[in-house]
Structure formats: C-alpha cells, structure tokens
mmCIF file of C-alpha atoms in Angstrom:
data_model
loop_
_atom_site.group_PDB
_atom_site.id
_atom_site.type_symbol
_atom_site.label_atom_id
_atom_site.label_comp_id
_atom_site.label_asym_id
_atom_site.label_seq_id
_atom_site.Cartn_x
_atom_site.Cartn_y
_atom_site.Cartn_z
ATOM 1 C CA MET I 1 -20.737 5.477 33.186
ATOM 2 C CA THR I 2 -20.945 2.205 31.255
ATOM 3 C CA ARG I 3 -17.382 0.061 32.210
ATOM 4 C CA HIS I 4 -15.416 -1.094 28.986
ATOM 5 C CA PHE I 5 -13.429 -4.224 29.249
ATOM 6 C CA LEU I 6 -10.364 -3.661 27.723
ATOM 7 C CA ARG I 7 -7.347 -4.614 29.457
ATOM 8 C CA ASP I 8 -7.115 -7.035 32.614
ATOM 9 C CA ASP I 9 -6.822 -4.344 34.597
ATOM 10 C CA ASP I 10 -9.988 -2.252 33.934
ATOM 11 C CA ILE I 11 -11.527 -4.380 36.628
ATOM 12 C CA SER I 12 -10.283 -4.460 41.125
ATOM 13 C CA PRO I 13 -8.757 -7.190 42.596
ATOM 14 C CA ALA I 14 -12.353 -7.521 43.899
ATOM 15 C CA GLU I 15 -14.746 -6.943 41.405
ATOM 16 C CA GLN I 16 -12.391 -9.362 39.651
ATOM 17 C CA ALA I 17 -13.459 -12.127 42.329
ATOM 18 C CA GLU I 18 -17.199 -10.780 41.939
ATOM 19 C CA ILE I 19 -17.065 -12.344 38.415
ATOM 20 C CA LEU I 20 -15.297 -14.789 38.979
ATOM 21 C CA ASP I 21 -17.783 -15.961 41.469
ATOM 22 C CA LEU I 22 -20.646 -15.323 39.397
ATOM 23 C CA ALA I 23 -19.425 -17.003 37.053
ATOM 24 C CA LEU I 24 -19.759 -20.261 39.157
ATOM 25 C CA VAL I 25 -22.908 -19.539 40.061
ATOM 26 C CA LEU I 26 -23.642 -19.803 36.068
ATOM 27 C CA LYS I 27 -21.980 -22.612 35.200
ATOM 28 C CA ARG I 28 -24.268 -24.527 37.967
ATOM 29 C CA ASP I 29 -26.739 -23.534 36.812
ATOM 30 C CA ARG I 30 -26.584 -22.432 33.446
ATOM 31 C CA PHE I 31 -29.847 -20.151 31.750
ATOM 32 C CA GLN I 32 -30.709 -18.350 35.514
ATOM 33 C CA ALA I 33 -29.814 -15.285 34.233
ATOM 34 C CA LYS I 34 -31.218 -13.635 31.763
ATOM 35 C CA PRO I 35 -30.162 -9.793 31.300
ATOM 36 C CA LEU I 36 -30.561 -10.031 27.332
ATOM 37 C CA ALA I 37 -33.587 -11.217 27.238
ATOM 38 C CA GLY I 38 -36.249 -9.673 24.669
ATOM 39 C CA PRO I 39 -33.716 -11.175 22.998
ATOM 40 C CA GLN I 40 -31.343 -8.124 22.808
ATOM 41 C CA THR I 41 -28.562 -8.128 20.336
ATOM 42 C CA VAL I 42 -24.738 -8.211 20.530
ATOM 43 C CA ALA I 43 -22.589 -7.653 18.176
ATOM 44 C CA VAL I 44 -19.383 -9.527 17.870
ATOM 45 C CA ILE I 45 -16.269 -8.764 15.007
ATOM 46 C CA PHE I 46 -14.191 -10.659 14.457
ATOM 47 C CA ASP I 47 -10.604 -8.876 12.470
ATOM 48 C CA LYS I 48 -9.441 -12.640 13.025
ATOM 49 C CA SER I 49 -10.258 -16.134 12.831
ATOM 50 C CA SER I 50 -11.822 -17.949 15.757
ATOM 51 C CA THR I 51 -13.325 -21.527 17.167
ATOM 52 C CA ARG I 52 -13.106 -20.875 21.524
ATOM 53 C CA THR I 53 -14.671 -16.802 21.161
ATOM 54 C CA ARG I 54 -17.119 -17.733 18.620
ATOM 55 C CA VAL I 55 -18.277 -20.391 19.921
ATOM 56 C CA SER I 56 -18.093 -19.725 23.654
ATOM 57 C CA PHE I 57 -19.666 -15.892 23.000
ATOM 58 C CA ALA I 58 -22.364 -16.720 20.917
ATOM 59 C CA VAL I 59 -23.830 -19.823 23.086
ATOM 60 C CA GLY I 60 -22.977 -17.516 25.966
ATOM 61 C CA ILE I 61 -25.233 -14.488 24.738
ATOM 62 C CA ALA I 62 -28.126 -16.777 23.825
ATOM 63 C CA ASP I 63 -27.704 -18.963 27.212
ATOM 64 C CA LEU I 64 -29.013 -15.317 28.452
ATOM 65 C CA GLY I 65 -31.202 -14.998 26.551
ATOM 66 C CA GLY I 66 -29.771 -12.614 24.085
ATOM 67 C CA SER I 67 -29.114 -12.806 20.106
ATOM 68 C CA PRO I 68 -25.221 -12.692 18.867
ATOM 69 C CA LEU I 69 -24.942 -10.822 15.904
ATOM 70 C CA ILE I 70 -21.557 -12.414 14.615
ATOM 71 C CA ILE I 71 -20.172 -10.239 11.740
ATOM 72 C CA SER I 72 -17.185 -9.930 9.744
ATOM 73 C CA THR I 73 -15.186 -6.760 9.854
ATOM 74 C CA ALA I 74 -14.188 -8.452 5.787
ATOM 75 C CA ASN I 75 -18.226 -7.954 5.248
ATOM 76 C CA SER I 76 -18.557 -4.680 6.973
ATOM 77 C CA GLN I 77 -17.592 -1.072 6.066
ATOM 78 C CA LEU I 78 -15.302 -1.413 9.748
ATOM 79 C CA GLY I 79 -11.273 -0.686 9.065
ATOM 80 C CA GLY I 80 -12.558 0.184 5.354
ATOM 81 C CA LYS I 81 -14.324 2.563 5.282
ATOM 82 C CA GLU I 82 -15.654 3.598 8.118
ATOM 83 C CA THR I 83 -13.501 4.222 11.707
ATOM 84 C CA ALA I 84 -13.766 2.311 15.082
ATOM 85 C CA ALA I 85 -15.864 5.691 16.417
ATOM 86 C CA ASP I 86 -18.165 6.012 14.073
ATOM 87 C CA THR I 87 -19.151 1.704 13.908
ATOM 88 C CA ALA I 88 -19.969 2.667 17.004
ATOM 89 C CA ARG I 89 -22.355 5.026 17.438
ATOM 90 C CA VAL I 90 -24.065 2.915 14.283
ATOM 91 C CA LEU I 91 -24.191 0.147 16.979
ATOM 92 C CA GLU I 92 -24.402 1.048 20.472
ATOM 93 C CA ARG I 93 -27.769 1.655 19.062
ATOM 94 C CA GLN I 94 -29.486 -1.062 18.399
ATOM 95 C CA VAL I 95 -27.698 -3.603 20.634
ATOM 96 C CA ALA I 96 -26.644 -4.066 23.546
ATOM 97 C CA ALA I 97 -22.890 -4.696 23.341
ATOM 98 C CA ILE I 98 -19.897 -4.930 21.245
ATOM 99 C CA VAL I 99 -17.420 -7.940 21.491
ATOM 100 C CA TRP I 100 -14.542 -7.468 18.635
ATOM 101 C CA ARG I 101 -11.437 -9.697 18.319
ATOM 102 C CA THR I 102 -9.370 -7.349 15.948
ATOM 103 C CA TYR I 103 -5.434 -6.970 16.014
ATOM 104 C CA GLY I 104 -4.546 -3.314 17.721
ATOM 105 C CA GLN I 105 -5.973 -1.962 20.928
ATOM 106 C CA ALA I 106 -6.010 0.958 19.307
ATOM 107 C CA GLY I 107 -9.261 0.402 17.459
ATOM 108 C CA LEU I 108 -10.740 -1.295 21.119
ATOM 109 C CA GLU I 109 -9.703 2.246 22.868
ATOM 110 C CA GLU I 110 -11.661 3.971 20.291
ATOM 111 C CA MET I 111 -14.962 2.538 19.550
ATOM 112 C CA SER I 112 -14.901 2.591 23.932
ATOM 113 C CA LEU I 113 -14.527 6.266 24.404
ATOM 114 C CA GLY I 114 -17.582 7.402 24.113
ATOM 115 C CA THR I 115 -19.717 4.507 24.147
ATOM 116 C CA THR I 116 -22.319 4.048 25.804
ATOM 117 C CA VAL I 117 -22.646 0.181 25.340
ATOM 118 C CA PRO I 118 -20.294 -2.165 26.895
ATOM 119 C CA VAL I 119 -17.341 -3.073 24.726
ATOM 120 C CA VAL I 120 -15.195 -5.844 25.064
ATOM 121 C CA ASN I 121 -11.631 -7.443 24.292
ATOM 122 C CA ALA I 122 -12.599 -10.269 22.015
ATOM 123 C CA LEU I 123 -8.914 -10.979 21.442
ATOM 124 C CA SER I 124 -6.270 -7.984 20.477
ATOM 125 C CA ASP I 125 -2.289 -8.193 19.859
ATOM 126 C CA ASP I 126 -1.716 -6.885 23.302
ATOM 127 C CA PHE I 127 -4.336 -8.262 25.278
ATOM 128 C CA HIS I 128 -6.613 -11.715 26.084
ATOM 129 C CA PRO I 129 -8.662 -10.642 28.986
ATOM 130 C CA CYS I 130 -11.144 -12.526 28.425
ATOM 131 C CA GLN I 131 -9.570 -15.514 27.963
ATOM 132 C CA LEU I 132 -7.651 -15.024 32.047
ATOM 133 C CA LEU I 133 -10.489 -14.692 33.266
ATOM 134 C CA ALA I 134 -11.368 -18.723 32.459
ATOM 135 C CA ASP I 135 -8.092 -19.486 32.705
ATOM 136 C CA LEU I 136 -8.477 -17.655 36.373
ATOM 137 C CA LEU I 137 -11.733 -19.472 36.921
ATOM 138 C CA THR I 138 -10.015 -23.119 36.164
ATOM 139 C CA ILE I 139 -7.546 -22.677 38.678
ATOM 140 C CA ARG I 140 -9.628 -21.685 40.935
ATOM 141 C CA GLU I 141 -11.621 -24.613 40.541
ATOM 142 C CA HIS I 142 -8.129 -27.230 40.931
ATOM 143 C CA ARG I 143 -6.859 -24.981 43.525
ATOM 144 C CA GLY I 144 -9.409 -23.405 45.354
ATOM 145 C CA GLU I 145 -8.375 -19.442 46.118
ATOM 146 C CA LEU I 146 -5.528 -17.708 43.544
ATOM 147 C CA ALA I 147 -3.844 -15.842 45.781
ATOM 148 C CA GLY I 148 -0.150 -16.780 46.332
ATOM 149 C CA LEU I 149 -0.253 -19.368 44.183
ATOM 150 C CA THR I 150 1.814 -18.939 41.084
ATOM 151 C CA LEU I 151 2.333 -19.461 37.838
ATOM 152 C CA THR I 152 4.809 -19.504 35.038
ATOM 153 C CA PHE I 153 4.541 -18.570 31.879
ATOM 154 C CA LEU I 154 6.439 -20.129 29.138
ATOM 155 C CA GLY I 155 7.432 -18.333 25.928
ATOM 156 C CA ASP I 156 7.079 -15.130 23.757
ATOM 157 C CA GLY I 157 6.960 -12.927 26.438
ATOM 158 C CA ALA I 158 6.184 -9.700 24.373
ATOM 159 C CA CYS I 159 2.394 -11.482 22.888
ATOM 160 C CA ASN I 160 -1.158 -10.806 25.043
ATOM 161 C CA MET I 161 -0.704 -13.761 26.853
ATOM 162 C CA ALA I 162 2.007 -12.769 28.335
ATOM 163 C CA HIS I 163 0.479 -9.824 28.901
ATOM 164 C CA SER I 164 -2.735 -10.952 30.199
ATOM 165 C CA TYR I 165 -1.048 -13.333 33.061
ATOM 166 C CA LEU I 166 1.228 -9.881 34.403
ATOM 167 C CA LEU I 167 -2.272 -7.844 34.763
ATOM 168 C CA ALA I 168 -4.939 -10.403 35.529
ATOM 169 C CA GLY I 169 -2.142 -12.418 37.981
ATOM 170 C CA ALA I 170 -1.155 -9.461 39.543
ATOM 171 C CA THR I 171 -4.434 -8.503 40.068
ATOM 172 C CA ALA I 172 -5.571 -11.707 41.843
ATOM 173 C CA GLY I 173 -2.662 -11.959 44.531
ATOM 174 C CA MET I 174 -0.345 -14.709 42.300
ATOM 175 C CA HIS I 175 2.961 -14.804 41.205
ATOM 176 C CA ILE I 176 3.624 -14.444 38.243
ATOM 177 C CA ARG I 177 6.628 -15.170 36.136
ATOM 178 C CA ILE I 178 7.310 -14.800 32.872
ATOM 179 C CA ALA I 179 10.663 -16.905 30.692
ATOM 180 C CA SER I 180 11.958 -15.629 27.796
ATOM 181 C CA PRO I 181 15.052 -15.305 25.693
ATOM 182 C CA ALA I 182 16.185 -11.542 24.740
ATOM 183 C CA GLY I 183 13.839 -9.974 21.780
ATOM 184 C CA TYR I 184 10.762 -11.230 23.193
ATOM 185 C CA THR I 185 10.204 -9.803 26.933
ATOM 186 C CA PRO I 186 6.999 -7.270 27.684
ATOM 187 C CA GLN I 187 5.793 -4.547 27.091
ATOM 188 C CA PRO I 188 8.286 -2.262 29.481
ATOM 189 C CA GLN I 189 4.432 -0.348 30.873
ATOM 190 C CA VAL I 190 2.500 -3.772 31.270
ATOM 191 C CA LEU I 191 5.614 -4.647 33.158
ATOM 192 C CA ALA I 192 4.859 -1.293 36.190
ATOM 193 C CA ASP I 193 1.581 -1.998 35.181
ATOM 194 C CA ALA I 194 1.672 -5.034 36.845
ATOM 195 C CA GLU I 195 4.436 -4.058 39.225
ATOM 196 C CA ALA I 196 2.022 -1.767 41.098
ATOM 197 C CA ILE I 197 -1.329 -3.894 41.316
ATOM 198 C CA ALA I 198 0.952 -6.481 43.207
ATOM 199 C CA ALA I 199 2.304 -3.633 45.472
ATOM 200 C CA THR I 200 -0.851 -3.703 46.354
ATOM 201 C CA THR I 201 -1.854 -6.925 45.990
ATOM 202 C CA GLY I 202 0.561 -9.518 47.759
ATOM 203 C CA GLY I 203 1.270 -10.877 44.070
ATOM 204 C CA SER I 204 4.396 -10.313 42.519
ATOM 205 C CA ILE I 205 6.593 -10.618 38.759
ATOM 206 C CA ALA I 206 9.334 -12.188 38.351
ATOM 207 C CA LEU I 207 11.678 -12.402 33.934
ATOM 208 C CA TYR I 208 13.264 -15.077 33.717
ATOM 209 C CA THR I 209 15.732 -16.246 30.344
ATOM 210 C CA ASP I 210 16.419 -19.609 32.639
ATOM 211 C CA PRO I 211 12.973 -22.130 31.648
ATOM 212 C CA ALA I 212 13.606 -24.715 33.567
ATOM 213 C CA GLU I 213 14.968 -22.035 36.911
ATOM 214 C CA ALA I 214 11.480 -20.203 36.232
ATOM 215 C CA VAL I 215 8.919 -23.247 36.738
ATOM 216 C CA THR I 216 11.071 -24.561 39.997
ATOM 217 C CA GLY I 217 8.315 -25.584 42.782
ATOM 218 C CA VAL I 218 5.347 -23.609 41.048
ATOM 219 C CA ASP I 219 1.531 -24.167 40.680
ATOM 220 C CA VAL I 220 0.840 -23.729 37.428
ATOM 221 C CA VAL I 221 2.742 -23.685 33.728
ATOM 222 C CA VAL I 222 0.843 -21.987 30.722
ATOM 223 C CA THR I 223 2.648 -21.730 27.779
ATOM 224 C CA ASP I 224 1.129 -21.052 24.001
ATOM 225 C CA THR I 225 1.951 -21.075 20.341
ATOM 226 C CA TRP I 226 4.783 -19.152 19.215
ATOM 227 C CA VAL I 227 4.030 -18.457 15.950
ATOM 228 C CA SER I 228 0.286 -16.412 16.660
ATOM 229 C CA MET I 229 -1.689 -14.371 13.396
ATOM 230 C CA GLY I 230 0.377 -11.819 12.020
ATOM 231 C CA PHE I 231 3.543 -13.915 12.171
ATOM 232 C CA GLU I 232 3.785 -16.169 10.659
ATOM 233 C CA GLU I 233 6.529 -15.628 7.911
ATOM 234 C CA GLU I 234 8.755 -15.098 11.742
ATOM 235 C CA LYS I 235 7.933 -18.695 12.207
ATOM 236 C CA ALA I 236 11.358 -20.096 11.058
ATOM 237 C CA ALA I 237 13.511 -17.478 13.643
ATOM 238 C CA ARG I 238 10.895 -17.613 16.221
ATOM 239 C CA VAL I 239 11.003 -21.786 16.811
ATOM 240 C CA ALA I 240 14.930 -20.881 16.790
ATOM 241 C CA SER I 241 14.727 -18.427 19.887
ATOM 242 C CA LEU I 242 12.115 -20.584 22.421
ATOM 243 C CA GLY I 243 12.717 -23.460 20.697
ATOM 244 C CA SER I 244 14.396 -24.278 24.322
ATOM 245 C CA TYR I 245 10.851 -22.728 26.283
ATOM 246 C CA ARG I 246 9.074 -25.536 24.989
ATOM 247 C CA VAL I 247 7.138 -27.726 27.661
ATOM 248 C CA ASP I 248 8.130 -31.207 28.309
ATOM 249 C CA SER I 249 7.381 -33.966 30.240
ATOM 250 C CA ALA I 250 10.838 -33.414 31.962
ATOM 251 C CA LEU I 251 10.477 -29.622 32.195
ATOM 252 C CA LEU I 252 5.973 -30.013 34.595
ATOM 253 C CA ALA I 253 8.288 -32.366 36.405
ATOM 254 C CA ARG I 254 10.735 -29.684 37.656
ATOM 255 C CA ALA I 255 6.892 -28.151 39.416
ATOM 256 C CA LYS I 256 5.480 -29.368 42.102
ATOM 257 C CA PRO I 257 4.740 -32.918 41.176
ATOM 258 C CA ASP I 258 0.538 -31.134 41.404
ATOM 259 C CA ALA I 259 1.260 -28.072 38.872
ATOM 260 C CA LEU I 260 -1.495 -27.132 36.350
ATOM 261 C CA PHE I 261 -0.419 -27.522 33.495
ATOM 262 C CA MET I 262 -2.787 -24.822 30.959
ATOM 263 C CA HIS I 263 -2.690 -23.452 27.459
ATOM 264 C CA CYS I 264 -5.067 -21.508 25.923
ATOM 265 C CA LEU I 265 -5.745 -23.182 22.029
ATOM 266 C CA PRO I 266 -4.628 -23.917 20.046
ATOM 267 C CA ALA I 267 -1.607 -25.402 20.365
ATOM 268 C CA ASP I 268 0.792 -26.560 18.060
ATOM 269 C CA ARG I 269 2.458 -29.528 19.170
ATOM 270 C CA GLY I 270 5.681 -30.502 19.676
ATOM 271 C CA TYR I 271 7.078 -27.362 19.191
ATOM 272 C CA GLU I 272 5.563 -25.086 22.491
ATOM 273 C CA VAL I 273 4.187 -28.129 24.423
ATOM 274 C CA THR I 274 4.260 -31.461 23.492
ATOM 275 C CA ALA I 275 2.235 -33.870 23.347
ATOM 276 C CA ASP I 276 2.175 -35.999 26.615
ATOM 277 C CA VAL I 277 1.520 -33.134 28.411
ATOM 278 C CA ILE I 278 -1.115 -31.453 26.588
ATOM 279 C CA ASP I 279 -2.577 -34.776 27.061
ATOM 280 C CA GLY I 280 -0.914 -36.115 30.247
ATOM 281 C CA PRO I 281 -3.130 -36.176 33.329
ATOM 282 C CA GLN I 282 -1.303 -32.297 34.587
ATOM 283 C CA SER I 283 -2.906 -30.952 32.124
ATOM 284 C CA ILE I 284 -6.782 -29.041 32.111
ATOM 285 C CA ILE I 285 -6.920 -27.420 28.806
ATOM 286 C CA TRP I 286 -10.317 -29.013 28.495
ATOM 287 C CA ASP I 287 -11.213 -26.906 31.522
ATOM 288 C CA GLU I 288 -10.171 -23.888 30.237
ATOM 289 C CA ALA I 289 -11.600 -23.872 27.272
ATOM 290 C CA GLU I 290 -15.065 -24.878 28.579
ATOM 291 C CA ASN I 291 -15.307 -22.426 31.324
ATOM 292 C CA ARG I 292 -14.420 -19.802 28.337
ATOM 293 C CA LEU I 293 -18.521 -19.757 27.776
ATOM 294 C CA HIS I 294 -18.967 -18.844 31.486
ATOM 295 C CA ALA I 295 -16.676 -17.088 32.984
ATOM 296 C CA GLN I 296 -17.869 -14.944 29.491
ATOM 297 C CA LYS I 297 -21.155 -14.872 30.646
ATOM 298 C CA ALA I 298 -20.749 -13.927 33.874
ATOM 299 C CA LEU I 299 -18.298 -11.024 31.983
ATOM 300 C CA LEU I 300 -21.871 -9.886 30.247
ATOM 301 C CA VAL I 301 -24.109 -10.106 33.084
ATOM 302 C CA TRP I 302 -21.554 -7.493 35.218
ATOM 303 C CA LEU I 303 -21.161 -5.191 32.391
ATOM 304 C CA LEU I 304 -24.536 -5.032 31.601
ATOM 305 C CA GLY I 305 -25.819 -4.614 35.410
ATOM 306 C CA HIS I 306 -23.386 -1.467 35.924
ATOM 307 C CA ASN I 307 -23.915 0.329 32.557
ATOM 308 C CA THR I 308 -26.331 2.667 34.033
ATOM 309 C CA ASN I 309 -26.968 4.572 30.591
ATOM 310 C CA PRO I 310 -30.746 5.081 29.544
#
C-alpha cells in the first residue's frame, strides 16, 4: 500500500510523533539518510510561486541522495490538456515521489488515487500539512512536549493554515484556538474532523471572535497573511474585516510571558503582524522556516519506507 500525505490527518498521532522524531535526527546529521541514492528523482510541481517550499524540497531531496525535478504547470500539460490522474500515471513510472503545490485539494486527491508512488501536498487552498510538520517541530524544539500546549491562530480561520493547525494540532494533543470574524470561520467538516481527533488525543478545539480573549494565557500565537494567492482582489475587504486581529506587542502581551510567535511567511508587515513582533525576541519564524527542510526530509523518508509497491 502506498501512503500519501494530502492533509494533516493522513497520519496518526503515533506516526506524526515518529516523523517529528526523525526530523530531529536528520537535523542533527543532515546527510545520514540516503533513501533516494542513485540518484532517484522526485517530481516537485508548482502551480503557485514559492520560496520556502521550492528551496526546502529541492535541497532536502538532494540531501537524501536524490534529484529534484522542478515542474511548472505553466510549462507542462497538467491542468491543461492532461488530467492529474493521467499525469500521475506518467510520472510514477519515472519518479520516486510526487510533490505538488496547487490550488484545489481535489486535484491532489485525484492524483493520489491508484498512484504507486507517494503524493505529497506541498500546499493547497484547503491545507498546508508540510508547513505544520515544520511548525510542530519548531514548537517542540522550544517547548518540549506538544501535548497540552495551547496555541491561538488569528485571522482568516477558513484559510489552509487554520485548517492544518486544527487537524495537526489536535493530532498532537494540543489545545487549538481559532480567532476570526464572522465569514472567516473554518470549514464545518474540517472543524468536525479536528474535534473528533482531539477527543482521542486529549486536545481541544475552540473558536473565538475576540482576539484579546483568544490569546490570553496561551503558549503560542500564530497568524498568516490575510491575502493569500488568488484573493488579491479582496484585499481591501479583508483588511477591513481582519484589522482587529493584527498581532502587535499589546496583543502578544496577553499571552504567556514566554509565548512564542510564529508565521509561515511571507508576511505582510504592518497588516497581520507588526514589525516589532515579527522581529522581536518571542518570534521564532526563522527556525520555523529552516525546519521546513528537516520536517519534509523526514516525511519523505517515512513515506518511502511505508511504500510497499515494487
């Protein structure tokens, strides 16, 4: 059976911990694991522009002994003349894994159906599970055990990062708070899935509309851009709706004195977060960005080890 990683709850709590453990090992010794020696090739497909995803996957695949094949859908048949399923049937005969940064989650689901190599969601409109592995790794490095920690995400609660925090945080046994205005709340099914997971791990899920209440006494404060790719025309409306959810020093001060601040980047400084917070002593965004490399390497090693196809 081929394992894929399309959303955060595609792995169990034990499997999540196993991948994070492996990431710490690979961070200490970057070149000890070579499952892609040959070199074998991993297709890394981009529908969207990228910095951290492109660099971390390209470098990580090389670290693992492989060769990254960077594909732009603008210069391929995918999404034009060819379906995701047909593209996967072509690629699986030549590559060890497929990584795709795209828009619709449905395309990833289609690509994974019957595919004999692992398919990895490098970002979709609904989820950003690779980022969450890196974020959990970073929190664990700074705070130790994840279970029992409280994390607040502020801003667009319907975005991919909020959805992934709900699922991955619940899987880790964390208490996840989403603070957002009406019209920006998480998808009901994602919320229900996260609540079901939390019921088994000792975590919890809570929704807030008051940002001050949401961050009071928490261990980690997180935000993300208010205007993701594809929503540029809505910028004015989004800024007007989300303005009170900006993370500034006064809001951060309501969290625990040693609370961590995180942002997956790129950041719109002065919008969702002020410069004094993102550059301040509680910010761990550069560790977070680096850990994309180590978490994704661990994920690839784990997926390839669980791929039982010949």
